[in-house]
Coordinates of C-alpha atoms in Angstrom, one line a residue:
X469 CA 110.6 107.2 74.8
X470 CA 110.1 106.8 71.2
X471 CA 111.8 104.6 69.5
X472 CA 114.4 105.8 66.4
X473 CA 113.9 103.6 63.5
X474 CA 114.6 100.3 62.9
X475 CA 116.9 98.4 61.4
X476 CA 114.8 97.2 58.8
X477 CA 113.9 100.5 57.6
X478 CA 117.1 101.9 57.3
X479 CA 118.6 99.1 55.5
X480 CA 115.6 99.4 53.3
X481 CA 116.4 103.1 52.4
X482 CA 120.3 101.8 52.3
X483 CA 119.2 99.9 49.3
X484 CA 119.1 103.4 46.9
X485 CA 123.2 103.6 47.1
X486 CA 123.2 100.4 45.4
X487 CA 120.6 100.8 42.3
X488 CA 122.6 102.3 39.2
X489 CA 121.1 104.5 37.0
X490 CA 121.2 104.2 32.8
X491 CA 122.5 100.5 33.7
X492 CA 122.2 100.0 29.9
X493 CA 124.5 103.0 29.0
X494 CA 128.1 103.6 29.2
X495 CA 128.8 105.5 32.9
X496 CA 132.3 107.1 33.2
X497 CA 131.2 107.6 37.0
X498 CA 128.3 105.5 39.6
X499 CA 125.2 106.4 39.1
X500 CA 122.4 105.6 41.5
X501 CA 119.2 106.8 42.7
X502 CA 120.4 108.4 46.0
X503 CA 122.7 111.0 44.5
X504 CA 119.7 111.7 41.8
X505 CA 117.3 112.2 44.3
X506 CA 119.8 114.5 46.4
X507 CA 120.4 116.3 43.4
X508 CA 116.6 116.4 43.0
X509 CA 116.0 117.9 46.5
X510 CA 118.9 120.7 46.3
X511 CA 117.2 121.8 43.0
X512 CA 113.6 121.8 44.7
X513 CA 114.9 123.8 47.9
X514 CA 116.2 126.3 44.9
X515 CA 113.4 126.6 43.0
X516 CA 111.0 127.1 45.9
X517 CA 113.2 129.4 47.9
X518 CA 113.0 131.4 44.8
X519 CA 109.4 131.4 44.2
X520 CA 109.3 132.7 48.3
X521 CA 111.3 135.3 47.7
X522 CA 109.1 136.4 44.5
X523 CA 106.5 136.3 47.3
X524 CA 104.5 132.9 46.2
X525 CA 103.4 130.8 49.2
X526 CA 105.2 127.6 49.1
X527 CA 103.7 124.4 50.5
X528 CA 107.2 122.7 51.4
X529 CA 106.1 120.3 53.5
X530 CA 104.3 119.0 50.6
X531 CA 107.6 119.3 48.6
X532 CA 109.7 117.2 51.6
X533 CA 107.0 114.2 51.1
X534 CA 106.9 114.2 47.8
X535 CA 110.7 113.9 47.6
X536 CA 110.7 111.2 49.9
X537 CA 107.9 109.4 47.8
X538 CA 109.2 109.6 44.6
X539 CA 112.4 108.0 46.0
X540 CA 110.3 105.3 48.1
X541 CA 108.8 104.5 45.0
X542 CA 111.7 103.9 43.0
X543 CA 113.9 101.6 45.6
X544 CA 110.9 99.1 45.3
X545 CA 110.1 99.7 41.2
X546 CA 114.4 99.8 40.4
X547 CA 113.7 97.3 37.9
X548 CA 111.6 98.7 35.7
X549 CA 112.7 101.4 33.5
X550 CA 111.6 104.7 33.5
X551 CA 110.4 104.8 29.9
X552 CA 108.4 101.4 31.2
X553 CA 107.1 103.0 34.1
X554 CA 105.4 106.4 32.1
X555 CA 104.0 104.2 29.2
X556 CA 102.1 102.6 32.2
X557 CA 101.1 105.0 33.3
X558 CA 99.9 106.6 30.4
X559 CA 98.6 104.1 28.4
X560 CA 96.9 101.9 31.4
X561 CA 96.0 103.8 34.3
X562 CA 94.1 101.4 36.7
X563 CA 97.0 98.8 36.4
X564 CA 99.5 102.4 37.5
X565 CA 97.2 102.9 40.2
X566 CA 97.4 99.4 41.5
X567 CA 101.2 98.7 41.1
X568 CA 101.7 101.9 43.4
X569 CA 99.1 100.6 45.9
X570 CA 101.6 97.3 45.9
X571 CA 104.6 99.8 46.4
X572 CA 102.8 101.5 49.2
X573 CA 102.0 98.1 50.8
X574 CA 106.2 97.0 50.5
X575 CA 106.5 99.5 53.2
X576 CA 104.1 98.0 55.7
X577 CA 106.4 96.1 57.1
X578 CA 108.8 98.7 57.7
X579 CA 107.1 101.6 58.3
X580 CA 104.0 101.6 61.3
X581 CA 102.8 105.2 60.1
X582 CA 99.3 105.2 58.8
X583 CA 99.3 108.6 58.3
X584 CA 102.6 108.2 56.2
X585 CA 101.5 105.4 53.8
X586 CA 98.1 107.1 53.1
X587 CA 99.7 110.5 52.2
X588 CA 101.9 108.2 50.4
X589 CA 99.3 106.1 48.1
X590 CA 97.5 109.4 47.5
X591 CA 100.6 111.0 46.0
X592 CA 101.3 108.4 44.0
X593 CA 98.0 107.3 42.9
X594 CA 95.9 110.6 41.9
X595 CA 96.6 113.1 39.6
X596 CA 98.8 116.0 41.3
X597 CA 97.9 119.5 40.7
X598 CA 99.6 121.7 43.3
X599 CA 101.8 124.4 42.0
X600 CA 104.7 122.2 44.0
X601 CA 104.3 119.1 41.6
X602 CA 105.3 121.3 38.8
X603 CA 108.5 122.1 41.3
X604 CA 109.3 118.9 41.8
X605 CA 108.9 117.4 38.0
X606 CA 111.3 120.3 37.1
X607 CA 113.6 119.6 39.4
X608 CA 113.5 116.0 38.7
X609 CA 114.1 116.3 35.2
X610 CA 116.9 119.1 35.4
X611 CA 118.7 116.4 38.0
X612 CA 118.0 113.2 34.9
X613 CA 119.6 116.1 32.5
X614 CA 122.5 116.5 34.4
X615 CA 123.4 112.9 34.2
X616 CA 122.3 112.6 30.6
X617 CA 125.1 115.4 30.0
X618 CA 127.7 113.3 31.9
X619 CA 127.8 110.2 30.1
X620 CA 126.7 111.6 26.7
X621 CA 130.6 112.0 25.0
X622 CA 130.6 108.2 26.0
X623 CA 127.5 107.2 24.3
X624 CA 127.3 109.2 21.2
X625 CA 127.9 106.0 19.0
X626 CA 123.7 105.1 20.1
X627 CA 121.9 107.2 17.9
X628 CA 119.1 107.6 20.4
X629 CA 121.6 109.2 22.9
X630 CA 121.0 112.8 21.4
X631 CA 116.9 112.5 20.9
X632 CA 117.1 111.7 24.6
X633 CA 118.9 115.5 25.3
X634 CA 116.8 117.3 23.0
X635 CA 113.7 116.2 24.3
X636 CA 114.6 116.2 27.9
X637 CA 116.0 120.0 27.6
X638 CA 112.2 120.6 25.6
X639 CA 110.4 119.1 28.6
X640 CA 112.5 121.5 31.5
X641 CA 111.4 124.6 29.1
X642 CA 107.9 124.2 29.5
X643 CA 109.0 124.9 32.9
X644 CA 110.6 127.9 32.5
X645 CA 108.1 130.2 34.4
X646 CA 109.5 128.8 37.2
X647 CA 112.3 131.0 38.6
X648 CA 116.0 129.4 37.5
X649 CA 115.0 126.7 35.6
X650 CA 115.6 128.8 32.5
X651 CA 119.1 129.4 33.3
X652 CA 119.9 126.2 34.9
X653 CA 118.9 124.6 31.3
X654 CA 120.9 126.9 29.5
X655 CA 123.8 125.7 31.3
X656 CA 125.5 129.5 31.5
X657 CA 124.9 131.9 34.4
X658 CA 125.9 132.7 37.9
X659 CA 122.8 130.5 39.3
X660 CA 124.0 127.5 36.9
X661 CA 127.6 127.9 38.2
X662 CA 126.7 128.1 41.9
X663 CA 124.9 124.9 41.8
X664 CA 127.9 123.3 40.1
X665 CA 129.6 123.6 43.0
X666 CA 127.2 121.9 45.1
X667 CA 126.4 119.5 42.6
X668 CA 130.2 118.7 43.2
X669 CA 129.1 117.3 46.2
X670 CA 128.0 114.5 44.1
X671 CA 131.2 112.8 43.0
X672 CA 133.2 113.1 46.3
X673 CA 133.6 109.7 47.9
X674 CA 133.6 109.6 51.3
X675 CA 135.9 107.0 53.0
X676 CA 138.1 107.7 50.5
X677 CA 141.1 106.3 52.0
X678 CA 139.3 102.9 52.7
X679 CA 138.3 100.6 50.0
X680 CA 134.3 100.0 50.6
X681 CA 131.3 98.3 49.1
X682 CA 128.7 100.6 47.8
X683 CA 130.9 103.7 47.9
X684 CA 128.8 106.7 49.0
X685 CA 129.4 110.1 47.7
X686 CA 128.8 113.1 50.0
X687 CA 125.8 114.3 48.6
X688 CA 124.7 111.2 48.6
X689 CA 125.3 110.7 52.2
X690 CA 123.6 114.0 53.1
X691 CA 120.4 112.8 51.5
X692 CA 120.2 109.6 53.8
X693 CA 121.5 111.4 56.8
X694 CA 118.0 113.6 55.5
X695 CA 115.8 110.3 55.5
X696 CA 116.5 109.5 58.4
X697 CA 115.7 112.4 60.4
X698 CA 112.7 112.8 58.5
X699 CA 111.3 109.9 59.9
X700 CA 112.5 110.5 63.5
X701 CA 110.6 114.2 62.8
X702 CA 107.6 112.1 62.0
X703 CA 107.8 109.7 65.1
X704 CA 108.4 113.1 67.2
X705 CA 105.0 114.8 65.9
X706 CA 107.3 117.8 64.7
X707 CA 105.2 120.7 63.5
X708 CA 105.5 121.4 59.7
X709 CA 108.5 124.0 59.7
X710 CA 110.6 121.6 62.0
X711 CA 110.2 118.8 59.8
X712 CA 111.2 120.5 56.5
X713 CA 114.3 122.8 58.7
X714 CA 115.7 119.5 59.6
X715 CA 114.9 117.6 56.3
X716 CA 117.2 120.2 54.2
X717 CA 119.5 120.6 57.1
X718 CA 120.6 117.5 57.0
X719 CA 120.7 117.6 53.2
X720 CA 123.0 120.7 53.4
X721 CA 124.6 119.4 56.3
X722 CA 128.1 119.1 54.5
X723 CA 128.0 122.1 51.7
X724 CA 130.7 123.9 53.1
X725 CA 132.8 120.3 51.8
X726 CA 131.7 121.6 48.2
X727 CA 134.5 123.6 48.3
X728 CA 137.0 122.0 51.2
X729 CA 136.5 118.3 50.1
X730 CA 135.8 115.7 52.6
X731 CA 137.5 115.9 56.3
X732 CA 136.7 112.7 58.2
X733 CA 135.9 112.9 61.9
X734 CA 139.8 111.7 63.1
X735 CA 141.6 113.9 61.4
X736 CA 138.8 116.9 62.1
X737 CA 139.2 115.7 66.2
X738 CA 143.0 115.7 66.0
X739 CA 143.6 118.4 68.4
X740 CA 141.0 120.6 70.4
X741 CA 140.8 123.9 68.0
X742 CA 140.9 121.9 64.8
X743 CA 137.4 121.9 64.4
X744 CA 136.7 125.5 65.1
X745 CA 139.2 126.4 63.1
X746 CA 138.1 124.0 60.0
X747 CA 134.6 125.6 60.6
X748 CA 136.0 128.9 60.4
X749 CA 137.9 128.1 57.0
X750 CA 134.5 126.6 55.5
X751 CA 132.3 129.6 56.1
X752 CA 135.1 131.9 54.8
X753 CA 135.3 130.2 51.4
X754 CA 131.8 129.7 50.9
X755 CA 131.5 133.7 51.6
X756 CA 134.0 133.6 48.5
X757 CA 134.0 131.3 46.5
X758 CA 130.4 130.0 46.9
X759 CA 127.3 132.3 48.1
X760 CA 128.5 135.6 45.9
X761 CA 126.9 133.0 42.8
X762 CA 124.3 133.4 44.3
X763 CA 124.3 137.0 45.3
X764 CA 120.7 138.2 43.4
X765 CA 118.8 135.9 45.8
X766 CA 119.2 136.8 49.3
X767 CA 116.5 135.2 51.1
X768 CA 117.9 131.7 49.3
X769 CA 121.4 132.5 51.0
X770 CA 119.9 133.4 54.4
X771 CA 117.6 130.3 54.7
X772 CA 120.7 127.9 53.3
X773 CA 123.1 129.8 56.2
X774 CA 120.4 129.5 59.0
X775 CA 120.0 125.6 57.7
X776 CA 123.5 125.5 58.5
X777 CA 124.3 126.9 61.5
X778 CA 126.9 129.3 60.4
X779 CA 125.3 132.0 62.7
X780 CA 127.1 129.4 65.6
X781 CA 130.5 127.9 66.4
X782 CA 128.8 124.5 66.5
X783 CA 127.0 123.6 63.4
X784 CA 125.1 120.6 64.9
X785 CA 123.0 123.0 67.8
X786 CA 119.9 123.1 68.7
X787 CA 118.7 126.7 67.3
X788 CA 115.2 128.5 66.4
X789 CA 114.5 132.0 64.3
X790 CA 112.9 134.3 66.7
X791 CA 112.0 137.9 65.1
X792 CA 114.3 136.9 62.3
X793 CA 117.1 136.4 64.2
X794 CA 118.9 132.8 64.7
X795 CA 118.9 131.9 68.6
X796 CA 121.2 128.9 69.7
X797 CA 119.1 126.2 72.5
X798 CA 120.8 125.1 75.1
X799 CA 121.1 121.8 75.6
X800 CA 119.3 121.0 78.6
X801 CA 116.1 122.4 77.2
X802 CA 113.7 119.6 75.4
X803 CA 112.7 121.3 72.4
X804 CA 110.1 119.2 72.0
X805 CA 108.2 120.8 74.5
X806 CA 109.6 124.1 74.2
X807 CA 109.8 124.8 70.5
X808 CA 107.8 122.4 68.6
X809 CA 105.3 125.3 66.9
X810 CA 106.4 126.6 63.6
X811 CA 106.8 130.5 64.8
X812 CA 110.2 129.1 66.1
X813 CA 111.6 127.2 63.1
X814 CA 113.8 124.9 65.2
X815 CA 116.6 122.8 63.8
X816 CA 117.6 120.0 65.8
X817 CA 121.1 120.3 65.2
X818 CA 121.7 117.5 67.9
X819 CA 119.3 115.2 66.4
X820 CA 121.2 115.6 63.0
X821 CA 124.3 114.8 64.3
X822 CA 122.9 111.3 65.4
X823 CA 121.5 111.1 62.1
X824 CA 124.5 111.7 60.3
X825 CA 126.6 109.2 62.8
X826 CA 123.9 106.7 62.1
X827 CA 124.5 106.8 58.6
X828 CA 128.4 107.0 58.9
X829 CA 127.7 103.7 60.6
X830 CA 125.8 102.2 58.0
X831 CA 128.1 102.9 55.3
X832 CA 130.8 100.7 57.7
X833 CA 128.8 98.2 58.5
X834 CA 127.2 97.5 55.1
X835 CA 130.3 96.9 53.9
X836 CA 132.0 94.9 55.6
X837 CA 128.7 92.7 55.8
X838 CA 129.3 92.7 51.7
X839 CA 132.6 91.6 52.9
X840 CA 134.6 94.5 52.5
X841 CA 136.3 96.4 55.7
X842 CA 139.4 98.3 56.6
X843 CA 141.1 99.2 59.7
X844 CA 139.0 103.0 59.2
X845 CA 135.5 101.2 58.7
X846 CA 136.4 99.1 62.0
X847 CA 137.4 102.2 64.1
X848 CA 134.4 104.0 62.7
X849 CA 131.9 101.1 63.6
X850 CA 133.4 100.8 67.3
X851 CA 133.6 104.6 67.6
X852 CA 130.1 105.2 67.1
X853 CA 128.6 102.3 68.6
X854 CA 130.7 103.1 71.1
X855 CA 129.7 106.8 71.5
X856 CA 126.0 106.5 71.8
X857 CA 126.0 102.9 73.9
X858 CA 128.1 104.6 76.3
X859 CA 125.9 107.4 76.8
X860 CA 123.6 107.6 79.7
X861 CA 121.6 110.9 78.1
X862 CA 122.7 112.4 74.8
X863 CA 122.9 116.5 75.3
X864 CA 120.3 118.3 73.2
X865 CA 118.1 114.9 72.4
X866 CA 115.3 114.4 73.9
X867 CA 112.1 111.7 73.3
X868 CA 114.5 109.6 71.2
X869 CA 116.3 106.6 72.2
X870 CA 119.2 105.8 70.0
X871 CA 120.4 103.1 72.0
X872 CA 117.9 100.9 70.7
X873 CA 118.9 101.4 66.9
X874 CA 122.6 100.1 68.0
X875 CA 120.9 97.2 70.2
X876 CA 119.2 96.2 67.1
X877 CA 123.1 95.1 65.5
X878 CA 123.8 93.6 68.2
X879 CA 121.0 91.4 68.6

């Protein structure tokens, strides 16, 4: 049986809700490092879906870790700025190299992956030359640019606000060989328009109806429901392509809410056809109002619609790609020993739906530790707990015991 994650760890990750961006500027909305980092990864799954369909090999993988670095890094660096941060870098290099050996070594106690923490200290402490660093620098910066443009009517009266534009929109250009970027910075364009919507994701609370301390946006939420499976992938020994499927599964988990707005789980359960029929709704206006934006890249539409199960009825199953067609799994096969090869691309749909009750969870709990809680937040803390310490065998997951996580609470 291997064990989930600990308690430790996911609090530690839970930290990035609560660490504000541009602290020292006016913010008409929160921002904190989980949303930028989601942002971040939805930008990077762009960018490199459209180098694959150009026909460029793409190292994704590669991309997934660094993602989950960069953020890593910054839970544990959140009080030193940015600006800080490159100067050091710059400027005195062997004092750079040795404050992100003391990041690495924060996560010691969290984290019991060697394997992990040395990929880790060698991404962040040697010079990066893949063509997938310059993916994720561009996407990083285009996600800081996005902000920048948010809170920029507000801050006009600092001189400095508009040197800060210019010269991050000159920095994205000298990506522009990289497909998108140029009309993502030019803010005009189907592509830019498309990912508006998604970015929408962004400033939708969930728990909207319950006062709650940190709020969590949806996007937001997707990207820890995508931490946390991509640690359990790690624990499981998944092969390269299951690890990155259920990484930007996760994060896509709750698209189709770009353009329905978020349904929580009661009302969704309310009677037996509801979901189907919400499901059903979803796809139909993303085939409307969303994917035709994004109609001159194909192969980015098909991987985003495999990612999200809308081949099934149930978007949480247990599915591979087998001669490029999507095949549901069944949920008394252990995929682990079945499907864990990347010919079969396998999403664990199950294991996502843990993930993404998990984090549902957390969002309850941590608030009404910070003293904050509702009538909703209590249901939704008994209701999972509930769910999963009730169950003798959850269908579809196999080699992971969730009990444990719960146990942890309790204990």
């Amino acid at each position: 049986m291997v064990y989930i994650i600990s308690r430790m760890l996911a609090n530690k990750l839970f930290e990035a809700f609560s660490i504000y961006r541009w602290n020292d500027r006016i913010r008409p909305v929160d921002l904190v490092e989980m949303d930028k980092h989601a942002h971040k990864a939805v930008i990077t799954f762009l960018i490199a879906s459209l180098e694959e369909e150009k026909g460029k090999e793409i190292d994704w993988e590669y991309l997934v870790d660094g993602i989950v670095f960069a953020l890593l890094q910054k839970i544990v660096l959140s009080d030193i700025k940015a600006t800080v941060i490159d100067k050091i870098r710059q400027d005195y290099h062997n004092d750079y190299i040795s404050l992100n050996k003391w990041v690495v070594d924060q996560y010691r106690q969290y984290i019991d992956d060697e394997d992990f923490l040395d990929k880790m200290e060698s991404f962040l402490c040697k010079e990066q030359s893949k063509h997938e660093y310059r993916i994720l620098q561009a996407a990083s910066k285009y996600s800081t640019k996005r902000e920048l443009e948010i809170i920029y009517n507000s801050n006009q009266s600092f001189p400095e606000i508009s040197n800060i534009l210019h010269k991050l929109t000159d920095e994205i250009m000298q990506f522009s060989d990289l497909p998108g970027i140029a009309e993502l910075n030019s803010n005009a364009g189907s592509l830019f328009l498309g990912m508006c919507i998604i970015e929408q994701l962004r400033y939708q609370i969930r728990w909207s109806q319950s006062p709650r301390i940190p709020k969590t946006t949806v996007l937001g939420h997707c990207m820890y429901v995508a931490l946390l499976i991509y640690f359990i992938s790690r624990m499981l020994k998944s092969c390269q392509n299951r690890l990155v499927n259920n990484f930007f599964a996760a994060l896509f988990h709750d698209l189709p809410e770009s353009v329905t707005r978020d349904i929580i789980s009661p009302v969704k359960q309310a009677t037996t056809d509801l979901p189907a029929i919400i499901k059903e709704i979803e796809s139909n206006i993303c085939e409307q109002e969303l994917y035709p934006h994004f109609s001159q890249y194909p192969h980015f539409v098909k991987k985003l619609k495999y990612l999200l199960g809308e081949e099934f009825d149930d978007e949480f199953c247990n599915r591979i790609m087998v001669n490029n067609k999507a095949e549901k799994i069944s949920d008394d096969k252990d995929v682990n020993k079945k499907y864990n090869a990347d010919k079969y691309n396998l999403v664990d749909g199950r294991l996502i739906k843990v993930c993404d009750d998990i984090a549902a969870y957390m969002e309850a709990t941590k608030s009404r530790d910070y003293g904050i809680t509702s009538k909703h937040l209590q249901d939704g803390i008994y209701s999972v707990s509930n769910k999963y310490l009730s169950m003798e065998k959850i269908p579809g997951v196999f080699g992971v015991d969730v009990k444990k996580f719960f146990y942890e609470f309790f204990n």
